[in-house]
Amino acid sequence: MQSLPSLLAARIQPALAQVCPGAPLPAQLVFPAANPQFGDYQCNAAMSAAKAAGKNPRALAQEIVAALKVSDLCSSVDIAGPGFINFKLKPEFLLGYVGDMLSSPRLGIDQAAVTQRIVVDFSGPNLAKEMHVGHLRSTIIGDSISRFLEFEGHEVLRVNHVGDWGTQFGMLIQYIRESNPEALEDASKFAISDLEEFYRASKKRFDENPEFADASRRAVVALQSGDPATLAVWKVFCDESLKHCHAIYRDLDIRIEDRGESFYNDDLAKVVTELKEKGLAVQAEGAWGVFLPGRKNEKDEPLATIVQKSDGGYIYATTDLAAVRHRFGTLKADRVIIITDNRQADHFSQVFEIADTAGWADKSKSTHIGFGMMLGADGKPFKTRTGGTVKLKDLLIEAEERALALAKQLSADFSDEDHKLIAKVAGIGGVKYSDLSHGIATDYKFDFDKMLATDGNTAIYVLMTYARTRGLARKAGLEIDALIGKVTIRPETEQEWRLLKTIAATPAVWQRVVEDLAPNALLAHLYELARDFGAFWNACPTLKLEDQELKNSRLALAAAVARVIKWGLSMVGIPVLEKV
Ligand code: ARG
């Protein structure tokens, strides 16, 4: 089904073409009215076309309206302010539209017209260390974007570009050899209970013991040249470390396939050779680098992007070039999306530019999504009380604990089992929701209290709304889902109409969510729906109604709200709760 703004836009375009042929169209022709007094939807075509047409925008709006054919959709079309065209939808049209939405298993949302193979590169922790909150955003955002694209019908390759290669691994390998020799015989004897501690201990030995440091450096060389014995130790370490990560992915209900930096080791030399052959990589102060047009240092001198160090070693950028080349060349991806913090924006723009110039990948098909920092409630980088980095595992444990306390307080009479389920969904879901309810690019303050606030744009609020709709169904003794499509929704009050219109806006919201890859727009919509439901709940008695038809209509409306919420939350990886 087309979204409401698209339906209206499809009527406006021919009218506009008729009154001023060739007029430029604004990017978004129709948008939801800023205020209900302006109707339901608004169009700004007259203002953007007026100049080209050499006409006054209001007069042009009048001409457009005269040429418009929307009597089947709209009850009124008005002109307001400098030339906005305001549309009020016909009640019967709206009811039919929502009816169609509800009779489709996808809420009337079509799949993408052209489906693609899309690599989404997210999470990507560095294996030497414990996953910390810095990887939380990448993991949650990447999963959600993957879900969006999967719902659109694309084939999504969810890739975990873990940092499993590089000099720090020499140190870790040597440390295992010395402190865990039994692991060399039998990998199952190796267990790191605390990765962070393991890393610290090996680093300490590296700094204090020159022999260890030398042996570590030799281990790096051996590793990179493919020495089987060294690789075997490295693998023991990586497997164990990945186990830590996957325990977290399981808690978060996130699917992802590991394909770390090491995967590209054999391609690195080829990448640099090809760049040299193409005349792109040139010697720059002993190293090899690519001069990209316009890239300058502070002194305004051309600045090279290094692809091979003077000691022959390769760097992060080389690996990413190999990854782009592999993803487009071998995996035949149509599009690649990489999610890291904002600070890597520059890195990826250079990588995409070089890969484009080298002919490996059209840069318009690669996107880096940079996210802002997660801050503490005090607005400073999120840290433990003692100033250390917060381990992701600890954050999730605390979220669940706090949600458990809340669950006990909200529903003292529930069983332990119920409390635990609520704690898990509201705790983990709360962490996801609070992250995704903010714009991706901006820093945001993470605050457990806000995350668990029962009123506001929070997971728990939306989950409670869903549970209310389910409670209504239980009390009505009906399978209210079965009412959808069978009973006529017959809104009577302003609150019911409001709710119906918000439901009807779902396909339009979705359009923006996938175009902009903006989870926050989806959550804002769920929040609006939950608020509208709250107003409906307060104003519209349901269970006590004598009028059976109206009662069923209200129950069906509640069931519709439940469907949108359940679907919406599933798009950000949050399950629903039957009761809270
Ligand atoms: N390991 C990197 C980090 O922790 C993230 C990897 C992102 N993906 C990539 N292809 N470079 O910052």
XYZ file of C-alpha atoms and ligand atoms in Angstrom:
592
model
C 0.000 0.000 0.000
C 1.072 3.537 -0.599
C 1.561 5.760 2.411
C -0.934 8.586 2.836
C 1.552 11.311 1.838
C 2.509 9.296 -1.253
C -1.135 8.852 -2.188
C -1.703 12.587 -1.924
C 1.555 13.397 -3.702
C 0.487 11.193 -6.587
C -2.582 13.410 -7.012
C -0.738 16.682 -6.581
C 1.935 15.967 -9.158
C -0.358 15.889 -12.215
C -2.226 18.984 -10.966
C 1.042 20.804 -10.572
C 2.295 19.624 -13.954
C -0.886 20.955 -15.467
C -0.713 24.451 -13.964
C 3.028 24.936 -14.137
C 4.780 22.346 -16.265
C 8.369 21.603 -15.324
C 8.120 23.229 -11.910
C 10.686 21.966 -9.388
C 9.264 19.727 -6.680
C 10.323 19.896 -3.055
C 12.021 16.737 -1.753
C 9.062 16.012 0.445
C 5.901 17.135 -1.233
C 3.424 16.155 1.465
C 4.036 15.970 5.170
C 1.922 15.504 8.288
C 0.247 18.733 9.391
C 2.186 20.478 12.119
C -1.048 21.099 13.970
C -4.460 19.442 13.626
C -5.994 22.839 12.911
C -4.189 22.670 9.537
C -5.933 19.411 8.692
C -4.181 16.068 8.437
C -1.520 16.606 5.777
C 0.060 19.618 4.146
C 1.767 20.313 0.858
C 4.289 23.048 0.098
C 4.492 22.597 -3.683
C 3.036 26.022 -4.460
C 5.756 27.793 -2.507
C 8.599 25.904 -4.111
C 7.178 26.157 -7.627
C 6.066 29.795 -7.436
C 9.382 31.352 -8.308
C 9.976 29.250 -11.408
C 6.396 29.849 -12.479
C 6.712 33.583 -11.839
C 3.513 33.484 -9.809
C 2.387 34.430 -6.374
C 2.450 31.256 -4.219
C -1.099 31.685 -2.900
C -2.460 32.241 -6.375
C -0.545 29.221 -7.605
C -1.904 27.163 -4.707
C -5.406 28.145 -5.812
C -4.700 26.980 -9.343
C -3.290 23.684 -8.086
C -6.311 23.113 -5.874
C -8.628 23.851 -8.782
C -6.849 21.214 -10.860
C -6.691 18.657 -8.029
C -8.837 15.535 -8.015
C -8.981 14.276 -4.454
C -12.672 14.146 -3.605
C -12.424 10.409 -2.932
C -9.675 10.976 -0.337
C -10.341 14.337 1.234
C -13.260 16.038 2.876
C -11.645 19.438 2.503
C -8.681 21.104 0.816
C -7.749 24.574 2.055
C -5.082 27.103 1.379
C -3.346 28.600 4.343
C -0.602 31.089 5.160
C 1.802 31.885 2.321
C 0.440 29.079 0.146
C 0.313 25.803 2.025
C -2.307 23.378 0.813
C -3.998 21.629 3.722
C -5.805 18.353 3.372
C -8.381 16.871 5.647
C -8.973 13.192 5.028
C -12.436 11.767 4.556
C -13.512 9.611 7.502
C -14.681 6.772 5.287
C -11.457 6.837 3.298
C -9.396 6.710 6.505
C -11.412 3.819 7.844
C -10.970 1.900 4.617
C -7.244 2.646 4.592
C -6.732 1.394 8.144
C -8.935 -1.607 7.370
C -6.657 -2.487 4.448
C -3.570 -1.989 6.580
C -4.876 -4.312 9.238
C -5.872 -7.003 6.813
C -2.287 -7.241 5.594
C 0.272 -9.156 7.655
C 2.787 -6.351 6.992
C 0.492 -3.540 8.097
C 0.188 -2.488 4.491
C 3.909 -1.845 4.147
C 5.309 -3.007 0.819
C 8.724 -4.556 0.379
C 11.335 -2.542 -1.474
C 10.673 -2.551 -5.229
C 14.242 -3.682 -5.894
C 15.805 -5.946 -3.324
C 19.517 -5.826 -2.800
C 22.325 -7.679 -1.096
C 23.486 -5.359 1.667
C 26.443 -5.779 3.987
C 25.847 -4.206 7.384
C 29.144 -4.005 9.269
C 28.442 -3.372 12.938
C 29.552 -4.100 16.488
C 33.186 -4.897 15.553
C 34.716 -5.083 19.035
C 38.438 -5.479 19.472
C 39.081 -8.944 20.784
C 41.951 -8.062 23.050
C 39.546 -6.322 25.387
C 36.190 -6.790 26.976
C 33.262 -5.320 25.054
C 32.555 -1.936 26.537
C 29.777 0.586 26.154
C 31.434 2.087 23.080
C 30.435 -1.025 21.154
C 26.927 -0.966 22.515
C 25.695 1.727 20.197
C 27.227 0.133 17.124
C 25.699 -3.214 18.066
C 22.219 -1.926 18.788
C 22.057 0.498 15.868
C 23.497 -2.052 13.447
C 21.038 -4.715 14.494
C 18.119 -2.380 14.140
C 19.185 -1.152 10.708
C 19.650 -4.768 9.650
C 16.123 -5.521 10.819
C 14.760 -2.580 8.824
C 16.484 -3.723 5.673
C 15.436 -7.328 6.190
C 11.835 -6.238 6.606
C 12.202 -4.358 3.344
C 13.070 -7.690 1.750
C 16.798 -7.158 1.266
C 19.357 -9.873 1.787
C 21.397 -8.560 4.696
C 24.854 -9.855 5.509
C 25.454 -8.924 9.125
C 29.199 -8.698 9.499
C 31.230 -8.452 12.682
C 34.502 -6.828 11.636
C 36.251 -7.673 14.884
C 39.703 -6.364 15.676
C 41.523 -9.692 15.815
C 44.781 -8.752 14.144
C 47.638 -6.410 14.896
C 50.519 -5.921 17.234
C 48.687 -6.340 20.531
C 48.056 -9.962 19.621
C 51.766 -10.741 19.817
C 51.642 -9.810 23.466
C 48.541 -11.861 24.131
C 49.916 -14.914 22.322
C 53.163 -14.773 24.229
C 51.273 -14.384 27.480
C 49.244 -17.509 26.807
C 52.423 -19.431 25.992
C 53.907 -18.479 29.317
C 50.934 -18.456 31.628
C 48.598 -20.974 30.070
C 50.831 -23.572 28.393
C 48.201 -26.262 28.952
C 45.967 -24.386 26.504
C 48.507 -25.105 23.780
C 47.845 -28.818 24.178
C 44.134 -28.589 24.692
C 42.235 -25.444 23.806
C 39.344 -26.362 26.070
C 41.688 -25.823 29.029
C 41.802 -22.139 28.220
C 39.227 -19.882 29.782
C 39.387 -16.170 30.324
C 36.953 -15.219 32.995
C 37.919 -11.597 32.646
C 39.322 -10.448 29.343
C 40.125 -7.036 30.651
C 42.247 -8.465 33.437
C 44.014 -10.749 30.983
C 44.833 -7.830 28.711
C 46.095 -5.726 31.616
C 48.341 -8.512 32.897
C 49.904 -9.137 29.498
C 50.428 -5.435 28.922
C 52.089 -5.131 32.320
C 54.455 -7.958 31.519
C 55.166 -6.380 28.129
C 56.088 -3.071 29.746
C 58.179 -4.582 32.531
C 59.942 -7.456 30.895
C 62.098 -6.772 27.815
C 62.466 -10.454 26.992
C 58.720 -10.841 26.982
C 58.417 -7.741 24.822
C 60.888 -9.183 22.304
C 59.170 -12.522 22.233
C 55.866 -10.707 21.698
C 57.248 -8.801 18.730
C 58.527 -12.034 17.227
C 55.089 -13.505 17.755
C 53.509 -10.704 15.711
C 55.857 -11.349 12.828
C 55.237 -15.095 13.085
C 51.502 -14.500 13.216
C 51.415 -12.275 10.186
C 53.583 -14.593 8.162
C 51.204 -17.439 8.922
C 53.323 -19.589 11.252
C 50.970 -22.475 12.124
C 52.026 -22.836 15.779
C 51.527 -19.122 16.423
C 48.244 -19.090 14.571
C 47.062 -21.969 16.729
C 47.666 -19.992 19.928
C 46.074 -16.919 18.404
C 43.013 -18.956 17.509
C 42.641 -20.248 21.061
C 42.589 -16.683 22.242
C 40.223 -15.361 19.576
C 37.742 -18.194 20.016
C 37.578 -17.635 23.730
C 37.268 -13.914 23.342
C 34.530 -14.263 20.723
C 32.656 -16.479 23.145
C 32.469 -13.461 25.464
C 31.061 -11.323 22.673
C 28.537 -13.886 21.573
C 27.247 -14.318 25.099
C 26.363 -10.631 24.923
C 24.839 -10.924 21.458
C 22.683 -13.736 22.810
C 21.532 -11.583 25.719
C 20.725 -8.838 23.276
C 19.075 -11.244 20.820
C 21.366 -10.161 18.041
C 22.482 -12.218 15.081
C 25.870 -11.463 13.547
C 28.603 -13.371 11.705
C 32.242 -12.929 12.596
C 34.581 -11.906 9.856
C 37.388 -10.090 11.532
C 40.344 -8.122 10.275
C 42.463 -11.289 10.071
C 40.232 -12.568 7.286
C 41.762 -9.990 4.938
C 45.391 -10.713 5.785
C 46.174 -12.367 2.465
C 44.568 -9.534 0.543
C 46.553 -6.709 2.097
C 49.643 -7.045 -0.094
C 47.429 -7.398 -3.168
C 45.527 -4.247 -2.269
C 48.721 -2.248 -1.988
C 50.195 -3.767 -5.139
C 47.077 -2.918 -7.103
C 47.122 0.611 -5.778
C 50.742 0.946 -6.827
C 50.067 -0.505 -10.264
C 47.225 1.911 -10.770
C 49.588 4.712 -9.896
C 47.492 5.625 -6.878
C 49.826 4.606 -4.079
C 53.090 6.478 -4.063
C 56.010 6.576 -1.707
C 55.430 9.138 1.033
C 58.199 9.557 3.587
C 59.207 5.912 3.374
C 55.653 4.688 3.639
C 53.180 4.109 0.826
C 50.173 6.344 0.623
C 47.486 7.730 -1.625
C 47.105 11.458 -2.151
C 43.440 12.261 -2.394
C 42.504 15.545 -4.014
C 41.749 18.210 -1.465
C 43.199 16.340 1.506
C 45.617 18.670 3.247
C 47.416 18.927 6.573
C 47.301 21.979 8.877
C 50.025 23.631 6.787
C 47.871 23.232 3.709
C 50.218 20.665 2.188
C 48.848 17.584 0.419
C 48.340 14.807 2.927
C 48.650 11.130 2.065
C 46.375 8.407 3.346
C 48.850 5.749 4.383
C 48.222 2.208 3.194
C 51.553 0.621 4.120
C 53.931 1.729 6.839
C 57.640 2.225 6.242
C 58.383 -1.033 8.093
C 56.194 -2.859 5.593
C 53.290 -3.299 8.028
C 49.703 -2.653 7.058
C 47.174 -0.576 8.927
C 43.472 -0.261 9.712
C 42.830 1.557 6.417
C 44.500 -1.191 4.380
C 42.226 -3.761 5.962
C 39.171 -1.656 5.264
C 40.220 -1.237 1.641
C 40.555 -5.018 1.397
C 37.125 -5.348 3.010
C 35.465 -2.979 0.505
C 37.142 -4.790 -2.368
C 36.005 -8.164 -1.033
C 32.451 -7.112 -0.269
C 31.759 -5.652 -3.677
C 34.083 -7.853 -5.716
C 33.594 -11.278 -4.149
C 30.409 -11.035 -2.112
C 28.766 -9.025 -4.902
C 27.163 -6.666 -2.428
C 24.972 -3.936 -3.874
C 25.484 -1.751 -0.874
C 27.661 -1.596 2.247
C 26.747 0.163 5.487
C 29.310 0.514 8.258
C 28.412 1.651 11.747
C 31.046 3.102 14.060
C 31.379 6.189 16.182
C 31.598 9.586 14.504
C 35.331 9.784 14.932
C 35.879 7.301 12.123
C 33.939 9.342 9.567
C 37.087 10.720 8.027
C 38.723 7.310 7.859
C 35.798 5.847 5.933
C 35.439 8.757 3.577
C 39.087 8.221 2.562
C 38.640 4.474 2.255
C 35.522 4.841 0.082
C 37.203 7.479 -2.061
C 40.302 5.359 -2.650
C 38.239 2.245 -3.373
C 36.183 4.245 -5.847
C 39.247 5.628 -7.627
C 40.761 2.163 -7.718
C 37.609 0.902 -9.385
C 36.683 -1.523 -6.600
C 33.454 0.081 -5.536
C 31.252 2.993 -6.440
C 31.521 5.241 -3.405
C 27.842 6.156 -3.567
C 27.080 2.570 -2.584
C 29.058 2.687 0.633
C 27.711 4.470 3.666
C 29.348 5.135 6.976
C 26.893 5.839 9.763
C 28.646 7.637 12.579
C 27.080 7.727 16.000
C 27.585 10.097 18.901
C 28.877 9.231 22.325
C 26.939 7.682 25.117
C 27.317 10.034 28.060
C 26.557 9.587 31.728
C 23.664 11.409 33.377
C 26.178 14.177 34.178
C 26.859 14.783 30.504
C 30.417 13.431 30.724
C 31.623 10.284 28.944
C 29.928 7.268 30.491
C 32.282 5.817 33.110
C 32.170 3.674 36.230
C 32.073 5.447 39.569
C 35.831 5.067 39.774
C 36.316 6.470 36.292
C 36.932 3.201 34.434
C 35.327 2.094 31.187
C 32.007 0.392 31.740
C 31.897 -3.186 30.601
C 28.894 -3.898 28.475
C 28.124 -7.008 30.481
C 27.942 -5.001 33.708
C 25.712 -2.378 32.147
C 23.254 -5.020 30.983
C 23.269 -6.743 34.369
C 22.531 -3.487 36.117
C 19.761 -2.654 33.647
C 18.079 -5.974 34.387
C 18.497 -5.583 38.126
C 16.929 -2.179 38.106
C 14.112 -3.351 35.879
C 13.517 -6.235 38.282
C 13.118 -3.825 41.172
C 10.677 -1.808 39.108
C 8.697 -4.896 38.103
C 8.327 -5.927 41.752
C 7.115 -2.487 42.601
C 4.688 -2.223 39.681
C 3.171 -5.653 40.044
C 3.845 -6.996 43.486
C 1.401 -9.851 43.024
C 3.143 -11.354 39.983
C 5.204 -14.531 40.212
C 8.999 -14.537 40.290
C 8.928 -15.951 36.811
C 6.859 -13.013 35.571
C 9.103 -10.538 37.328
C 12.166 -12.031 35.690
C 10.628 -11.882 32.249
C 9.618 -8.250 32.719
C 13.093 -7.454 34.029
C 14.727 -8.974 30.987
C 12.456 -7.337 28.427
C 12.286 -3.939 30.125
C 15.967 -3.989 31.130
C 17.604 -5.092 27.882
C 14.792 -3.565 25.851
C 15.183 -0.380 27.862
C 18.871 -0.130 26.990
C 18.093 -0.627 23.303
C 15.167 1.767 23.346
C 16.950 4.563 25.134
C 19.798 4.318 22.668
C 17.622 4.208 19.564
C 15.176 6.868 20.663
C 17.891 9.478 20.133
C 19.192 10.627 16.784
C 22.107 8.388 15.826
C 24.600 11.142 15.133
C 24.262 13.019 18.400
C 25.735 12.297 21.806
C 23.140 11.256 24.340
C 22.896 10.925 28.073
C 22.242 7.475 29.365
C 20.404 7.408 32.650
C 18.926 4.288 34.256
C 16.168 6.289 35.925
C 15.079 7.878 32.688
C 15.346 4.581 30.890
C 12.840 3.029 33.293
C 10.474 5.987 33.595
C 6.917 4.709 33.225
C 5.814 7.862 31.467
C 7.819 9.247 28.611
C 9.446 8.009 25.447
C 10.687 4.799 27.033
C 10.494 1.086 26.401
C 8.585 0.468 29.597
C 5.926 3.023 28.709
C 5.335 1.501 25.296
C 5.467 -2.017 26.746
C 2.890 -1.049 29.350
C 0.645 0.317 26.637
C 0.864 -2.953 24.783
C 0.144 -4.881 27.970
C -2.908 -2.680 28.567
C -4.335 -3.591 25.197
C -3.793 -7.249 26.077
C -5.407 -6.774 29.459
C -8.414 -5.294 27.735
C -8.651 -8.373 25.557
C -8.370 -10.717 28.537
C -11.042 -8.871 30.471
C -13.330 -8.788 27.466
C -12.877 -12.543 27.293
C -12.254 -12.178 23.592
C -9.479 -12.959 21.210
C -9.485 -9.328 20.143
C -7.067 -9.914 17.323
C -9.847 -11.912 15.742
C -11.991 -8.787 15.760
C -9.685 -7.113 13.305
C -11.287 -7.241 9.921
C -14.534 -8.662 11.336
C -15.900 -5.658 13.122
C -16.292 -2.219 11.687
C -14.238 0.324 13.501
C -16.643 3.130 14.249
C -14.836 5.978 15.963
C -17.032 8.359 17.886
C -14.784 10.540 19.944
C -11.929 12.811 19.047
C -9.563 10.414 20.832
C -10.619 7.499 18.677
C -10.112 9.501 15.498
C -6.724 10.643 16.705
C -5.704 7.047 17.362
C -6.949 5.932 13.983
C -4.994 8.672 12.217
C -1.814 7.820 14.055
C -2.210 4.183 13.062
C -2.812 5.290 9.474
C 0.450 7.265 9.506
C 2.507 4.122 10.124
C 3.412 3.369 6.473
C 4.455 7.013 6.023
C 6.616 6.942 9.118
C 8.192 3.734 7.926
C 9.077 5.328 4.605
C 11.117 7.951 6.424
C 12.616 5.413 8.811
C 14.075 3.305 5.999
C 15.042 6.211 3.799
C 16.948 7.946 6.564
C 17.818 4.778 8.511
C 16.422 6.556 11.535
C 15.237 4.267 14.340
C 14.364 7.307 16.451
C 11.617 8.260 13.986
C 10.035 4.852 14.447
C 10.215 5.038 18.235
C 8.793 8.559 18.241
C 5.842 7.144 16.322
C 5.324 4.313 18.816
C 5.491 6.838 21.599
C 2.890 9.014 19.920
C 0.671 5.999 19.453
C 1.090 5.031 23.113
C 0.185 8.549 24.199
C -2.841 8.603 21.929
C -3.847 5.290 23.391
C -3.490 6.741 26.897
C -5.857 9.575 25.972
C -8.292 7.091 24.448
C -8.068 4.908 27.548
C -8.955 7.799 29.811
C -11.750 9.167 27.652
C -13.364 6.084 26.192
C -14.795 3.419 28.460
C -14.874 0.095 26.697
C -15.620 -2.933 28.828
C -18.663 -1.449 30.520
C -20.321 -0.386 27.263
C -23.825 -1.621 26.566
C -23.510 -0.811 22.890
C -21.907 -4.027 21.666
C -20.906 -2.555 18.323
C -19.115 0.370 19.858
C -17.465 -1.927 22.373
C -16.164 -4.164 19.613
C -15.019 -1.153 17.650
C -12.985 0.063 20.604
C -11.569 -3.362 21.243
C -10.574 -3.629 17.606
C -8.905 -0.253 17.823
C -6.926 -1.450 20.838
C -5.978 -4.593 18.933
C -4.760 -2.438 16.066
C -2.604 -0.406 18.432
C -1.171 -3.647 19.765
C -0.276 -4.796 16.275
C 1.559 -1.621 15.408
C 3.457 -1.612 18.701
C 4.421 -5.264 18.482
C 5.646 -4.855 14.939
C 7.440 -1.571 15.690
C 9.246 -2.933 18.697
C 10.254 -6.025 16.752
C 12.006 -3.702 14.295
C 14.325 -2.597 17.095
C 14.706 -6.049 18.586
C 12.396 -5.646 21.578
C 9.783 -8.318 22.314
C 6.446 -7.431 23.910
C 5.009 -8.409 27.293
C 1.503 -9.734 27.719
C 1.311 -8.127 31.136
C 3.390 -5.699 33.145
N 37.089 -2.510 15.596
C 36.693 -1.186 15.261
C 36.600 -0.342 16.522
O 36.492 -0.846 17.607
C 35.346 -1.149 14.575
C 35.292 -1.858 13.248
C 34.341 -1.219 12.303
N 34.335 -1.773 10.983
C 35.268 -1.607 10.062
N 35.108 -2.168 8.885
N 36.350 -0.904 10.289
O 36.637 0.862 16.424
